[in-house]
PDB file of C-alpha atoms and ligand atoms in Angstrom:
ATOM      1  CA  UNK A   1       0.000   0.000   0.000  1.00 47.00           C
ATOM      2  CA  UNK A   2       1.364   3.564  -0.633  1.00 46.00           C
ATOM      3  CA  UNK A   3       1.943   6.261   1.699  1.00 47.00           C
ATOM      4  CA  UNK A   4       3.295   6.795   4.973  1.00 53.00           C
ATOM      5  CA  UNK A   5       0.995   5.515   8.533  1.00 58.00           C
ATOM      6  CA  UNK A   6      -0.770   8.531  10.210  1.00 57.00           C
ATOM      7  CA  UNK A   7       1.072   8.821  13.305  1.00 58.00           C
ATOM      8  CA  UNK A   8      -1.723   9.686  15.813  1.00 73.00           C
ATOM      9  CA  UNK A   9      -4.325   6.525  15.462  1.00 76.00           C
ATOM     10  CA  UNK A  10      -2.812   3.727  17.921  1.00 81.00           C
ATOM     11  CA  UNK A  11      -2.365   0.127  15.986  1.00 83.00           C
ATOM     12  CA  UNK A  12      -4.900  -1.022  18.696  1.00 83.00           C
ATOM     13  CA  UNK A  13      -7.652   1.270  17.575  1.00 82.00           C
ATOM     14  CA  UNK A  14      -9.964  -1.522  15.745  1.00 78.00           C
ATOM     15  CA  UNK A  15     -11.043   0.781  13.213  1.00 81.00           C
ATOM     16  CA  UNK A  16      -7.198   1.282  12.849  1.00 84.00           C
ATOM     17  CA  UNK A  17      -6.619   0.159   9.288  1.00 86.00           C
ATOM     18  CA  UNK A  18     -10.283   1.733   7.887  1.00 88.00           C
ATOM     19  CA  UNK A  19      -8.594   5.159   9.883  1.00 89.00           C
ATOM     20  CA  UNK A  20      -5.619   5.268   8.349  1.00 91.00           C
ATOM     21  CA  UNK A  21      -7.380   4.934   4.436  1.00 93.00           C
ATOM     22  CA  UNK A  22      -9.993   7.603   5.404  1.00 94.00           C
ATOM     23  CA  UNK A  23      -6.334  10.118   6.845  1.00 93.00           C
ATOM     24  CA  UNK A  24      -4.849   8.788   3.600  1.00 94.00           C
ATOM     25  CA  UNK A  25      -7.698  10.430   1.540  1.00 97.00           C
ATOM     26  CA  UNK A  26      -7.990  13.363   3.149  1.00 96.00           C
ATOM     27  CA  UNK A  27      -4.386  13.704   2.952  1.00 97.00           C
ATOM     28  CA  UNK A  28      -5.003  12.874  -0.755  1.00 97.00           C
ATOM     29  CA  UNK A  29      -7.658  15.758  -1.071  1.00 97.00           C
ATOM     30  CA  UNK A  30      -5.409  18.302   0.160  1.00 97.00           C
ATOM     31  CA  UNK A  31      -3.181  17.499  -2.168  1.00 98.00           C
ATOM     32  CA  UNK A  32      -5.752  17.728  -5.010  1.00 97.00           C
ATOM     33  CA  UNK A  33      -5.595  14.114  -5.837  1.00 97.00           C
ATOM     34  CA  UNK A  34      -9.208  13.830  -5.072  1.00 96.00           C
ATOM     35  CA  UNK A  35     -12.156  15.522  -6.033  1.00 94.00           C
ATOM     36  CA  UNK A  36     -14.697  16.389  -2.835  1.00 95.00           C
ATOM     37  CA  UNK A  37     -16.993  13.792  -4.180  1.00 94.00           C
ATOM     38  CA  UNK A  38     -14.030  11.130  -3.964  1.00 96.00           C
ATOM     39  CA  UNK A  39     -13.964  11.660  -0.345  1.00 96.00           C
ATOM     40  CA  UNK A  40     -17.515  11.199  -0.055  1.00 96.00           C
ATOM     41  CA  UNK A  41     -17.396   7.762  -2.755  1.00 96.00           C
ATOM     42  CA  UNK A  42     -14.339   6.505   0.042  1.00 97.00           C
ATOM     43  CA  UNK A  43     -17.442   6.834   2.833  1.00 96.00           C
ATOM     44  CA  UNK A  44     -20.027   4.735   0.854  1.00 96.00           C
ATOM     45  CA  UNK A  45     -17.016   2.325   0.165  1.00 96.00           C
ATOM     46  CA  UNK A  46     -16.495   2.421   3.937  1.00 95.00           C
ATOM     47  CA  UNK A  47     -19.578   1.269   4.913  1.00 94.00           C
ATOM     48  CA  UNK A  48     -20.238  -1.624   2.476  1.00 94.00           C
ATOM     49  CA  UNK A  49     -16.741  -2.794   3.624  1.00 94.00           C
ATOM     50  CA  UNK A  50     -17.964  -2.735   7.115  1.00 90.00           C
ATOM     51  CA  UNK A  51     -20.888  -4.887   6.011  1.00 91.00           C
ATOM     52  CA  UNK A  52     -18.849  -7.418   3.867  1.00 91.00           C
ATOM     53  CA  UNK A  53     -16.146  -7.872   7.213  1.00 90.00           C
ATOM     54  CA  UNK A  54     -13.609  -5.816   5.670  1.00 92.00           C
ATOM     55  CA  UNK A  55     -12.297  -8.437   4.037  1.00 94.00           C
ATOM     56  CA  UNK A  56     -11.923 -10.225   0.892  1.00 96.00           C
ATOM     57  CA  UNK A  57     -14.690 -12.920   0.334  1.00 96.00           C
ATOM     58  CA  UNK A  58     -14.685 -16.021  -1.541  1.00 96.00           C
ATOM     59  CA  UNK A  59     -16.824 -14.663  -4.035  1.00 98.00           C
ATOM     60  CA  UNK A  60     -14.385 -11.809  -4.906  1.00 98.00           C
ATOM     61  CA  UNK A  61     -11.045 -14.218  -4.785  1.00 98.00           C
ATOM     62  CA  UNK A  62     -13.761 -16.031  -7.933  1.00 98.00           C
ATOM     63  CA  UNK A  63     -14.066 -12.668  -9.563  1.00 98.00           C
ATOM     64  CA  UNK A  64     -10.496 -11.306  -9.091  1.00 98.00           C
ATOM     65  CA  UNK A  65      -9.478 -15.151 -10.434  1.00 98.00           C
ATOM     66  CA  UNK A  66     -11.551 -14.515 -13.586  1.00 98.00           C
ATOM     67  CA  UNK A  67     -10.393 -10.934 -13.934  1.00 98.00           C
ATOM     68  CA  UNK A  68      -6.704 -12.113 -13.793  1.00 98.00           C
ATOM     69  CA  UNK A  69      -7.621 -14.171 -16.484  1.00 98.00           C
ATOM     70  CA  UNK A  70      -9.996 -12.333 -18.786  1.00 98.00           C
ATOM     71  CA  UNK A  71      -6.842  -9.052 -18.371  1.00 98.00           C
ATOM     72  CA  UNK A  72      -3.927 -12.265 -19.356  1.00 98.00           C
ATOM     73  CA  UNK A  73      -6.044 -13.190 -22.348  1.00 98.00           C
ATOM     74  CA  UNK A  74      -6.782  -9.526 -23.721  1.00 98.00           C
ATOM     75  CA  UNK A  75      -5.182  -8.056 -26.503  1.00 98.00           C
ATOM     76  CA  UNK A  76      -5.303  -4.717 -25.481  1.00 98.00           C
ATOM     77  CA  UNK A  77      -5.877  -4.591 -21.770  1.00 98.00           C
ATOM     78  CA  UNK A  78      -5.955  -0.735 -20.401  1.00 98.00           C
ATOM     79  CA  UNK A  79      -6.074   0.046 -16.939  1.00 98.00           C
ATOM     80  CA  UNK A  80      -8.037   3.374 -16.046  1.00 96.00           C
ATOM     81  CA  UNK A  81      -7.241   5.438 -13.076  1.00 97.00           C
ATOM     82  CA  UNK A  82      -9.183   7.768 -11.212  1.00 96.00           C
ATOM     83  CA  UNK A  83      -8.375  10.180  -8.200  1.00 96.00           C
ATOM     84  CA  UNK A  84      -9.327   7.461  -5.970  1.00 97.00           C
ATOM     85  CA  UNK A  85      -7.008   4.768  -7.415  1.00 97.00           C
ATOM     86  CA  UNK A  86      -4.272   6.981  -7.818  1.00 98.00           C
ATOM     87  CA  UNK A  87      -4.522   7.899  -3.941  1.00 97.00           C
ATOM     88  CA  UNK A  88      -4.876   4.186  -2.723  1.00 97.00           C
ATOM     89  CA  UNK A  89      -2.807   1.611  -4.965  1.00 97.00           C
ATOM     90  CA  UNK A  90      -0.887   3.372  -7.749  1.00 97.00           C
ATOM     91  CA  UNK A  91       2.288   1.504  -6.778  1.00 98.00           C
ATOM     92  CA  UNK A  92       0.584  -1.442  -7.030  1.00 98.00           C
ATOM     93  CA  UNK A  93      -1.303  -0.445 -10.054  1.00 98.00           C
ATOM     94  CA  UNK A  94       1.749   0.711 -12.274  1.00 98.00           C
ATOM     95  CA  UNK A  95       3.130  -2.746 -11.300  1.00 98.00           C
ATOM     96  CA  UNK A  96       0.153  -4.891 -12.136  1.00 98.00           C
ATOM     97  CA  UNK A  97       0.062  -2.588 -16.172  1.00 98.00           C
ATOM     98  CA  UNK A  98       3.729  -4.061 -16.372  1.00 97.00           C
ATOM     99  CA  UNK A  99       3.278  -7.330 -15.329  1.00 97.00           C
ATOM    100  CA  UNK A 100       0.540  -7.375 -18.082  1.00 98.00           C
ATOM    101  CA  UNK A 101       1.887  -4.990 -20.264  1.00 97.00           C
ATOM    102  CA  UNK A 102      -1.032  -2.744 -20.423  1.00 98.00           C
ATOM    103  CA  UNK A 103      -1.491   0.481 -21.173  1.00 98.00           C
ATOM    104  CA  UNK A 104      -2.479   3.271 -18.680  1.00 98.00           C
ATOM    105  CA  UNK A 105      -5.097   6.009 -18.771  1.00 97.00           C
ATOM    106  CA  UNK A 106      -6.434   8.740 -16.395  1.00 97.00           C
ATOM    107  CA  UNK A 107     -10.137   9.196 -16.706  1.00 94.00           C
ATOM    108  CA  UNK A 108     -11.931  11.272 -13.976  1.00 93.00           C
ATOM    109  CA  UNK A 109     -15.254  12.446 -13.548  1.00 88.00           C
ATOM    110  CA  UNK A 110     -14.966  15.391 -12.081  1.00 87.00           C
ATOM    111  CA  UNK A 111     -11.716  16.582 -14.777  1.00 91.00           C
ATOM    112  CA  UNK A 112      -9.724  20.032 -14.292  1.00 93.00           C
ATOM    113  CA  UNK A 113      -6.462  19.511 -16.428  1.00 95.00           C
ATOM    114  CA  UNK A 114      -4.667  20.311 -13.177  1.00 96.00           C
ATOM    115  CA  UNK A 115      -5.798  17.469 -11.253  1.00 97.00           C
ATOM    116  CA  UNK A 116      -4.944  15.290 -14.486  1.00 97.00           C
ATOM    117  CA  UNK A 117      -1.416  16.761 -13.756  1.00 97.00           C
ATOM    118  CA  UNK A 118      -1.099  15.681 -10.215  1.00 98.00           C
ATOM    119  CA  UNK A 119      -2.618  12.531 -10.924  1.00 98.00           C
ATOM    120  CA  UNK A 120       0.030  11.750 -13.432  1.00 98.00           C
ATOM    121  CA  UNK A 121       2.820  13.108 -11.829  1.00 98.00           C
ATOM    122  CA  UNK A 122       1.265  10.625  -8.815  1.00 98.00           C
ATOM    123  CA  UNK A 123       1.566   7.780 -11.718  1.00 98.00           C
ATOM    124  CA  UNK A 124       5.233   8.491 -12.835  1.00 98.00           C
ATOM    125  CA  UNK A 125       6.731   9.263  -9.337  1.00 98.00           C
ATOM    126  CA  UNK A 126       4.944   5.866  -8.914  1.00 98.00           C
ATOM    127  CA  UNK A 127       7.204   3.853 -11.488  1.00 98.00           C
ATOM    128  CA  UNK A 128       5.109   4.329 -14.837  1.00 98.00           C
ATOM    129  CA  UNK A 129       6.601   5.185 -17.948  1.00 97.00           C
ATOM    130  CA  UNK A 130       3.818   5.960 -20.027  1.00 97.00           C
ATOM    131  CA  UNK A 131       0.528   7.896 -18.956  1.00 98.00           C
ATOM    132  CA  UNK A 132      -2.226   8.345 -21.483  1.00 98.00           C
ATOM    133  CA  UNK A 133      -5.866  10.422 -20.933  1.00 96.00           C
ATOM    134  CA  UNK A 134      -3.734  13.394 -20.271  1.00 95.00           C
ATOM    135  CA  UNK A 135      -4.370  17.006 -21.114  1.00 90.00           C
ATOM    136  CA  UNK A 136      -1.633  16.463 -24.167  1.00 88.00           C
ATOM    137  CA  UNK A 137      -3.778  14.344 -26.063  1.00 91.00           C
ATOM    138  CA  UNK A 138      -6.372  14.433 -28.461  1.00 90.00           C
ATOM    139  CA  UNK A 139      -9.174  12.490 -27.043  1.00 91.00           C
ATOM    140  CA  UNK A 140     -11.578  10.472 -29.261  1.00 93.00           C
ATOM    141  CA  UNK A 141     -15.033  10.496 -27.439  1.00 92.00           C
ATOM    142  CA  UNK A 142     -16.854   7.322 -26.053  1.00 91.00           C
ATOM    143  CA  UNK A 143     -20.593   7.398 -27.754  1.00 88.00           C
ATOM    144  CA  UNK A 144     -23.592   7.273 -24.497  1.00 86.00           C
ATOM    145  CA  UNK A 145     -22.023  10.393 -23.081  1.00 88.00           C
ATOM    146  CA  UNK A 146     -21.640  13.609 -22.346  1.00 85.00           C
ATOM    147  CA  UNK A 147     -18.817  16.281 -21.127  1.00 80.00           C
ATOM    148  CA  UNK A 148     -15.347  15.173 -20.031  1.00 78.00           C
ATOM    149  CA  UNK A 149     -16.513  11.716 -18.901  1.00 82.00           C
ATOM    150  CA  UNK A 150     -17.087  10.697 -22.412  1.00 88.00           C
ATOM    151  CA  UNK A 151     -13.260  11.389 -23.441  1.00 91.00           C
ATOM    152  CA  UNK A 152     -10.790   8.721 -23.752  1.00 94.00           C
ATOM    153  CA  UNK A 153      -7.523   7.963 -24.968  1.00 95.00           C
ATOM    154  CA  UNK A 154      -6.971   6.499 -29.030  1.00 95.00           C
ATOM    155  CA  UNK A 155      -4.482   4.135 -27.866  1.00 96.00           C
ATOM    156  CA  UNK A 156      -5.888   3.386 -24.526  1.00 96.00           C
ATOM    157  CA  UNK A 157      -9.778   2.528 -23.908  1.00 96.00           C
ATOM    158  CA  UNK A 158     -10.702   3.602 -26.974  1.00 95.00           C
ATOM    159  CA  UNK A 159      -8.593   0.709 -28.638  1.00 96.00           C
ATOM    160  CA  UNK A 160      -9.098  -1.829 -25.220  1.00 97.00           C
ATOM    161  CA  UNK A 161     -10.553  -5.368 -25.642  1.00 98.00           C
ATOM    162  CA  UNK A 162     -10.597  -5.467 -21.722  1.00 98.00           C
ATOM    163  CA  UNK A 163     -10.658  -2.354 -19.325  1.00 97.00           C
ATOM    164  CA  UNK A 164     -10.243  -2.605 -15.505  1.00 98.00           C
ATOM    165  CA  UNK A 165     -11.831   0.477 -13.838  1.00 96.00           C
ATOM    166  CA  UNK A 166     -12.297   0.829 -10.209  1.00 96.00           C
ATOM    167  CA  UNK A 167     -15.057   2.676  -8.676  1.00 91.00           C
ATOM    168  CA  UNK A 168     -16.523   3.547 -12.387  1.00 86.00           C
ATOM    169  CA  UNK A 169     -19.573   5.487 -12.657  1.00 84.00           C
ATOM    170  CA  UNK A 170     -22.594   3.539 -14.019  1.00 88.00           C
ATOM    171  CA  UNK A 171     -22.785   5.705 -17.295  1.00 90.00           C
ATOM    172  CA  UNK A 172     -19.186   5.202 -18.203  1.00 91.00           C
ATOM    173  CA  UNK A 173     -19.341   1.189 -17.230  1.00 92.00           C
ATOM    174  CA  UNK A 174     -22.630   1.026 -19.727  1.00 92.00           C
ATOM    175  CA  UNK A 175     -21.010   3.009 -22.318  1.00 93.00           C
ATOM    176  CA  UNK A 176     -18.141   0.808 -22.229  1.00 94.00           C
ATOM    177  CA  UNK A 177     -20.034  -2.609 -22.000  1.00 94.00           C
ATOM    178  CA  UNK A 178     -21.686  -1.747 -25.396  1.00 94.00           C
ATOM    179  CA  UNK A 179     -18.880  -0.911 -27.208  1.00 92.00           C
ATOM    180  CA  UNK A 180     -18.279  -4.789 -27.324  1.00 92.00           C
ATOM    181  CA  UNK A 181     -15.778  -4.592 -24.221  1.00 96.00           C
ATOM    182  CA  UNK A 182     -15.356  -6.737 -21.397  1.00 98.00           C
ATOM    183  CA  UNK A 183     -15.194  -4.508 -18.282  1.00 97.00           C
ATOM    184  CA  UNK A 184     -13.606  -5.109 -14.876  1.00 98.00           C
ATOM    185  CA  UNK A 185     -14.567  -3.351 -12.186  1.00 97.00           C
ATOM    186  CA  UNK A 186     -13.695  -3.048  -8.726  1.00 98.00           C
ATOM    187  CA  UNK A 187     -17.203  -1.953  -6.643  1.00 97.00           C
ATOM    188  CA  UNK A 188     -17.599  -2.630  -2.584  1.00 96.00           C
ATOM    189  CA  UNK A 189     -21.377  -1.282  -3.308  1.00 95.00           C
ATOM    190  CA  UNK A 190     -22.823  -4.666  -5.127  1.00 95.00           C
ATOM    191  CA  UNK A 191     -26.136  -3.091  -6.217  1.00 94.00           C
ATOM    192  CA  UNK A 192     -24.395  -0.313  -7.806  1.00 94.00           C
ATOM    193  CA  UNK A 193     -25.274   0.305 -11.588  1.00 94.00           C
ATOM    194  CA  UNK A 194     -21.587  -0.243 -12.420  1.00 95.00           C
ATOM    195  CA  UNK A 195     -21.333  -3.865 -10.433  1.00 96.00           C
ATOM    196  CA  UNK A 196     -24.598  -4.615 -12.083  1.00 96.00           C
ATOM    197  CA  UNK A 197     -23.544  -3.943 -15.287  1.00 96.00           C
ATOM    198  CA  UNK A 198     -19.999  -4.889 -15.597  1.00 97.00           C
ATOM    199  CA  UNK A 199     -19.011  -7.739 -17.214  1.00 97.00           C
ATOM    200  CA  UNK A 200     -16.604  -8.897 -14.240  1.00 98.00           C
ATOM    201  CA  UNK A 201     -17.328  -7.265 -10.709  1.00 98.00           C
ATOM    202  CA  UNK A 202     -14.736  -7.437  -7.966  1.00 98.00           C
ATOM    203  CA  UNK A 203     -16.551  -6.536  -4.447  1.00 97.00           C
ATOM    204  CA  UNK A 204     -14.145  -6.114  -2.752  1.00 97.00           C
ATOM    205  CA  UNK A 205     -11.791  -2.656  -1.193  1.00 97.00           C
ATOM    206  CA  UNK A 206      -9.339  -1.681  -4.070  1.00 98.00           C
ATOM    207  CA  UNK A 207      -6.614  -1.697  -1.316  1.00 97.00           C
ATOM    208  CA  UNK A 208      -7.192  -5.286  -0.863  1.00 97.00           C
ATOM    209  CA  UNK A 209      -7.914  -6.339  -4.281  1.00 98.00           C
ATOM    210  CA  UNK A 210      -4.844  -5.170  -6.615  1.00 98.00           C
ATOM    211  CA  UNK A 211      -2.101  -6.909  -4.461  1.00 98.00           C
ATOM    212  CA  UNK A 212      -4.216 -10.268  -4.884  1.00 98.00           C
ATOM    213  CA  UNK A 213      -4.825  -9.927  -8.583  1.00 98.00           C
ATOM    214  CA  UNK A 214      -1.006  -9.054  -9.039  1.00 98.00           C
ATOM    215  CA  UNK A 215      -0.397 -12.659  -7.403  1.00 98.00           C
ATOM    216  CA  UNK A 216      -2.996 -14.445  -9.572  1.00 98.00           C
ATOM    217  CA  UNK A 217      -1.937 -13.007 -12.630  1.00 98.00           C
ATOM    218  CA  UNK A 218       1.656 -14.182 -11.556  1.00 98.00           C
ATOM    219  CA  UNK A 219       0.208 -17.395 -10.875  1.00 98.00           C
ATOM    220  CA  UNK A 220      -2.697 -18.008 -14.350  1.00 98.00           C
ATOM    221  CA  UNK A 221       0.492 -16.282 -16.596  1.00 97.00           C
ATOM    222  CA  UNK A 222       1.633 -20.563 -16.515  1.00 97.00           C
ATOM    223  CA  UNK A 223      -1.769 -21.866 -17.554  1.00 98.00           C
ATOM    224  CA  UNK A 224      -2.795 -21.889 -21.251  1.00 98.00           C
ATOM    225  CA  UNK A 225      -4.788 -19.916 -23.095  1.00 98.00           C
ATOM    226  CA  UNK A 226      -8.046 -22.977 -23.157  1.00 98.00           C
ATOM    227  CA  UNK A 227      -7.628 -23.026 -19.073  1.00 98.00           C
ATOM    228  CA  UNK A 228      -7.698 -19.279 -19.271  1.00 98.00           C
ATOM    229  CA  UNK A 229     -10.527 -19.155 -21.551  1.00 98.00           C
ATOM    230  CA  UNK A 230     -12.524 -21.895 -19.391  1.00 98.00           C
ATOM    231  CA  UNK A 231     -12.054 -19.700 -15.926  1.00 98.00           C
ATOM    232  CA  UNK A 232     -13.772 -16.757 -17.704  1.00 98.00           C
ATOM    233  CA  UNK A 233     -16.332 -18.725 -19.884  1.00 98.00           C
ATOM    234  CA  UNK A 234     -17.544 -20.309 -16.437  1.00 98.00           C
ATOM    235  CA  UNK A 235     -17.831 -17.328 -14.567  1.00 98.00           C
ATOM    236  CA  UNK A 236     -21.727 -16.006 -13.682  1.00 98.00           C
ATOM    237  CA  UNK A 237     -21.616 -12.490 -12.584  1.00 98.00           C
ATOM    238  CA  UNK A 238     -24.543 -11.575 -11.945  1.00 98.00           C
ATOM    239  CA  UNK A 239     -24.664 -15.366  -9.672  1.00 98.00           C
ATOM    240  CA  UNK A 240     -21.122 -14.011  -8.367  1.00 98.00           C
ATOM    241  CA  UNK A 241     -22.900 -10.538  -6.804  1.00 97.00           C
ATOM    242  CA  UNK A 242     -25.827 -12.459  -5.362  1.00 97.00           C
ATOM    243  CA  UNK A 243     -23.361 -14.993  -3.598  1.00 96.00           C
ATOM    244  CA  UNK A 244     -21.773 -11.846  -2.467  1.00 94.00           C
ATOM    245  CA  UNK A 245     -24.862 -10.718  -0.835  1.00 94.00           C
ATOM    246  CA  UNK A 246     -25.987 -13.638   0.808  1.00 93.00           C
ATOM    247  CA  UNK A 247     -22.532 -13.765   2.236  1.00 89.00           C
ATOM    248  CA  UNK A 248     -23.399 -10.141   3.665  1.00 85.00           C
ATOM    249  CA  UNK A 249     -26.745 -11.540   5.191  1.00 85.00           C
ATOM    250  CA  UNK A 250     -24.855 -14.459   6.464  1.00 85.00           C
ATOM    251  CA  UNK A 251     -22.587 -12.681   8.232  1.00 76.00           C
ATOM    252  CA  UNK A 252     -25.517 -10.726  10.012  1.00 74.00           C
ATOM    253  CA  UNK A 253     -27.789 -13.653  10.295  1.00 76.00           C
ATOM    254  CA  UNK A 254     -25.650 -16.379  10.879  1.00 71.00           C
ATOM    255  CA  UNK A 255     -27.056 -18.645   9.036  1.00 68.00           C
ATOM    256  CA  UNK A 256     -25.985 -20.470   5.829  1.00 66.00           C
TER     257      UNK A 256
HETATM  258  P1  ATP B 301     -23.450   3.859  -9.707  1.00 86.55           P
HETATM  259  O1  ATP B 301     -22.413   2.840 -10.018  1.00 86.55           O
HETATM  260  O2  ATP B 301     -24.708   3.236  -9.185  1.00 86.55           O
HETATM  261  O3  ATP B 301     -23.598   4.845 -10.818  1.00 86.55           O
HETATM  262  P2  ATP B 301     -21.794   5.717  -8.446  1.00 86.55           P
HETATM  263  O4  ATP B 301     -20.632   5.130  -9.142  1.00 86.55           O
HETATM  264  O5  ATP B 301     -22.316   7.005  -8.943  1.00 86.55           O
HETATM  265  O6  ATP B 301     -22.950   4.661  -8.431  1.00 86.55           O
HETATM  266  P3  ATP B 301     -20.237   6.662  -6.344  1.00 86.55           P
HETATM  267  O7  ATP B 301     -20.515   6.849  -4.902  1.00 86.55           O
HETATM  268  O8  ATP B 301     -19.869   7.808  -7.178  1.00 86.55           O
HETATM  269  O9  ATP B 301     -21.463   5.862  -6.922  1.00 86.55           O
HETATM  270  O10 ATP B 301     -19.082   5.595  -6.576  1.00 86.55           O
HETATM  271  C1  ATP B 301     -18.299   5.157  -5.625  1.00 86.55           C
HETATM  272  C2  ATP B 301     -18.424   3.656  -5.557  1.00 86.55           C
HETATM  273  O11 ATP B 301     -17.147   3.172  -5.261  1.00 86.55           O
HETATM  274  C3  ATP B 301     -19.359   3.230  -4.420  1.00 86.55           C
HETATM  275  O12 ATP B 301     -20.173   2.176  -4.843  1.00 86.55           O
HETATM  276  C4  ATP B 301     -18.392   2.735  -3.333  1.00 86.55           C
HETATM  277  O13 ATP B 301     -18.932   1.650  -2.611  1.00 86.55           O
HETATM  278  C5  ATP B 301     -17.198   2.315  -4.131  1.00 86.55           C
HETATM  279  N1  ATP B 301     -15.915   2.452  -3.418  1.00 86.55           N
HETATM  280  C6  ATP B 301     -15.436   3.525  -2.745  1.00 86.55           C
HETATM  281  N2  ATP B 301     -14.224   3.299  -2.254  1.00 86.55           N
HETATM  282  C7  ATP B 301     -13.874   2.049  -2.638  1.00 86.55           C
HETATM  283  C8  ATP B 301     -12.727   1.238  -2.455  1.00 86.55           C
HETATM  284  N3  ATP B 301     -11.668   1.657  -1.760  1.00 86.55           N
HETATM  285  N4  ATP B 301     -12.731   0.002  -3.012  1.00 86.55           N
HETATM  286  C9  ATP B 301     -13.791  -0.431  -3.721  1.00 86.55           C
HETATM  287  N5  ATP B 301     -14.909   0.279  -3.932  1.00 86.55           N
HETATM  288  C10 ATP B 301     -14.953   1.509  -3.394  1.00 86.55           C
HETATM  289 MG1   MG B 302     -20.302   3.217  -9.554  1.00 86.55          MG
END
């Protein structure tokens, strides 16, 4: 995980590790990483974490499986940031694009070209070597939408087979779905539009999920391409986000 520890919550504290994210991000917003409204998408992701145990399920080590898969497979996989990502995991994230050698793009909803600057300069102090969706380039736009959200990059999702994109908006995840791609997303809110509508939906924290889909992609790279083909032809989604709600009620019930 990036970033230093926040010196004044004790390790004790047992909110201690959800503290130290929520610091992170407000340490993030100050430095105009974030928007306001990615502080207050970190709360809703807060509380379904809460409800899910803050911790990854079996249902999102399937999904993160099948993404590692689906993004091994691609033939142009693009990985697209947002202020969010880039606060929480981009060390983890520029590793994972090399590992797969993808390409990656900054796409924000809320877009000033000077938070696209921090973001990338976030990226690149970060380890990447190439940063696309910035102010530089000549967008093409993504038909099913409007304003800045509808830009993206030629060479990144424009061109994309498979796109992972944490914390998407619902829109941008339809828009992308019917331009014939697969999308990954990475949603702790299962009934949102974009974990509804994704092809592949991680619910699970971001912070938790990139380290583990860096190890299975290490680990599915040795398989071949039928195995790979057979993980992601056998995965259910929409069965996937139910199982991940019963797990929720489970948890509260205590009953299987
Ligand atoms: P919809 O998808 O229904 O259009 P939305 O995308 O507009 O909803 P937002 O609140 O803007 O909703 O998006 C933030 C989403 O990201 C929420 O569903 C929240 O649960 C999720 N989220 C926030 N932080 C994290 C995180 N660290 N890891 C995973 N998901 C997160
Ligand atoms: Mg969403």
């Amino acid at each position: 995980m990036n970033s230093k520890k926040v010196s004044n919550i004790h390790p004790d504290h047992p909110r201690y590790e959800s503290l130290q994210l929520r610091a992170r991000m407000v340490e993030a917003y100050k430095a105009g990483i974030l928007a306001e409204s990615g502080l207050i998408a970190h709360g809703r992701g807060e509380a379904f974490d809460y409800l899910i145990g803050e911790k990854t399920t079996t249902t999102a080590i399937k999904a993160i499986e099948t993404a590692a898969a689906a993004l091994i497979l691609a033939d142009h996989p693009v990985i697209s940031v947002n202020g969010n990502t880039a606060a929480l995991v981009s060390r983890e994230i520029v590793l994972l694009t090399g590992k797969l050698d993808a390409k990656l793009e900054i796409n924000l909803f809320y877009r000033t070209p000077e938070r696209v600057k921090i973001i990338e300069k976030v990226l690149k102090d970060a380890g990447a070597e190439e940063v696309l969706g910035t102010e530089a380039e000549n967008p093409v736009f993504i038909k099913g939408l409007e304003g800045p959200r509808s830009q993206s990059s030629r060479e990144g999702v424009y061109k994309a087979d498979v796109v992972l994109v944490p914390l998407e908006d619902g829109d941008r995840a339809e828009a992308l779905v019917s331009q014939e791609k697969l999308v990954i997303t990475v949603d702790l809110n299962p009934l949102s539009r974009t974990s509804k509508t994704a092809s592949i939906t991680i619910v699970d924290n971001l912070v938790r999920v990139i380290p583990k889909l860096i190890d299975e992609v290490d680990r599915l790279k040795k398989l071949e391409d039928t195995d790979l083909q057979n993980i992601v032809k056998n995965f259910d989604n929409q069965q996937n986000i139910k199982d991940s709600l019963k797990l929720v009620a489970q948890a509260y019930t205590g009953k299987k």
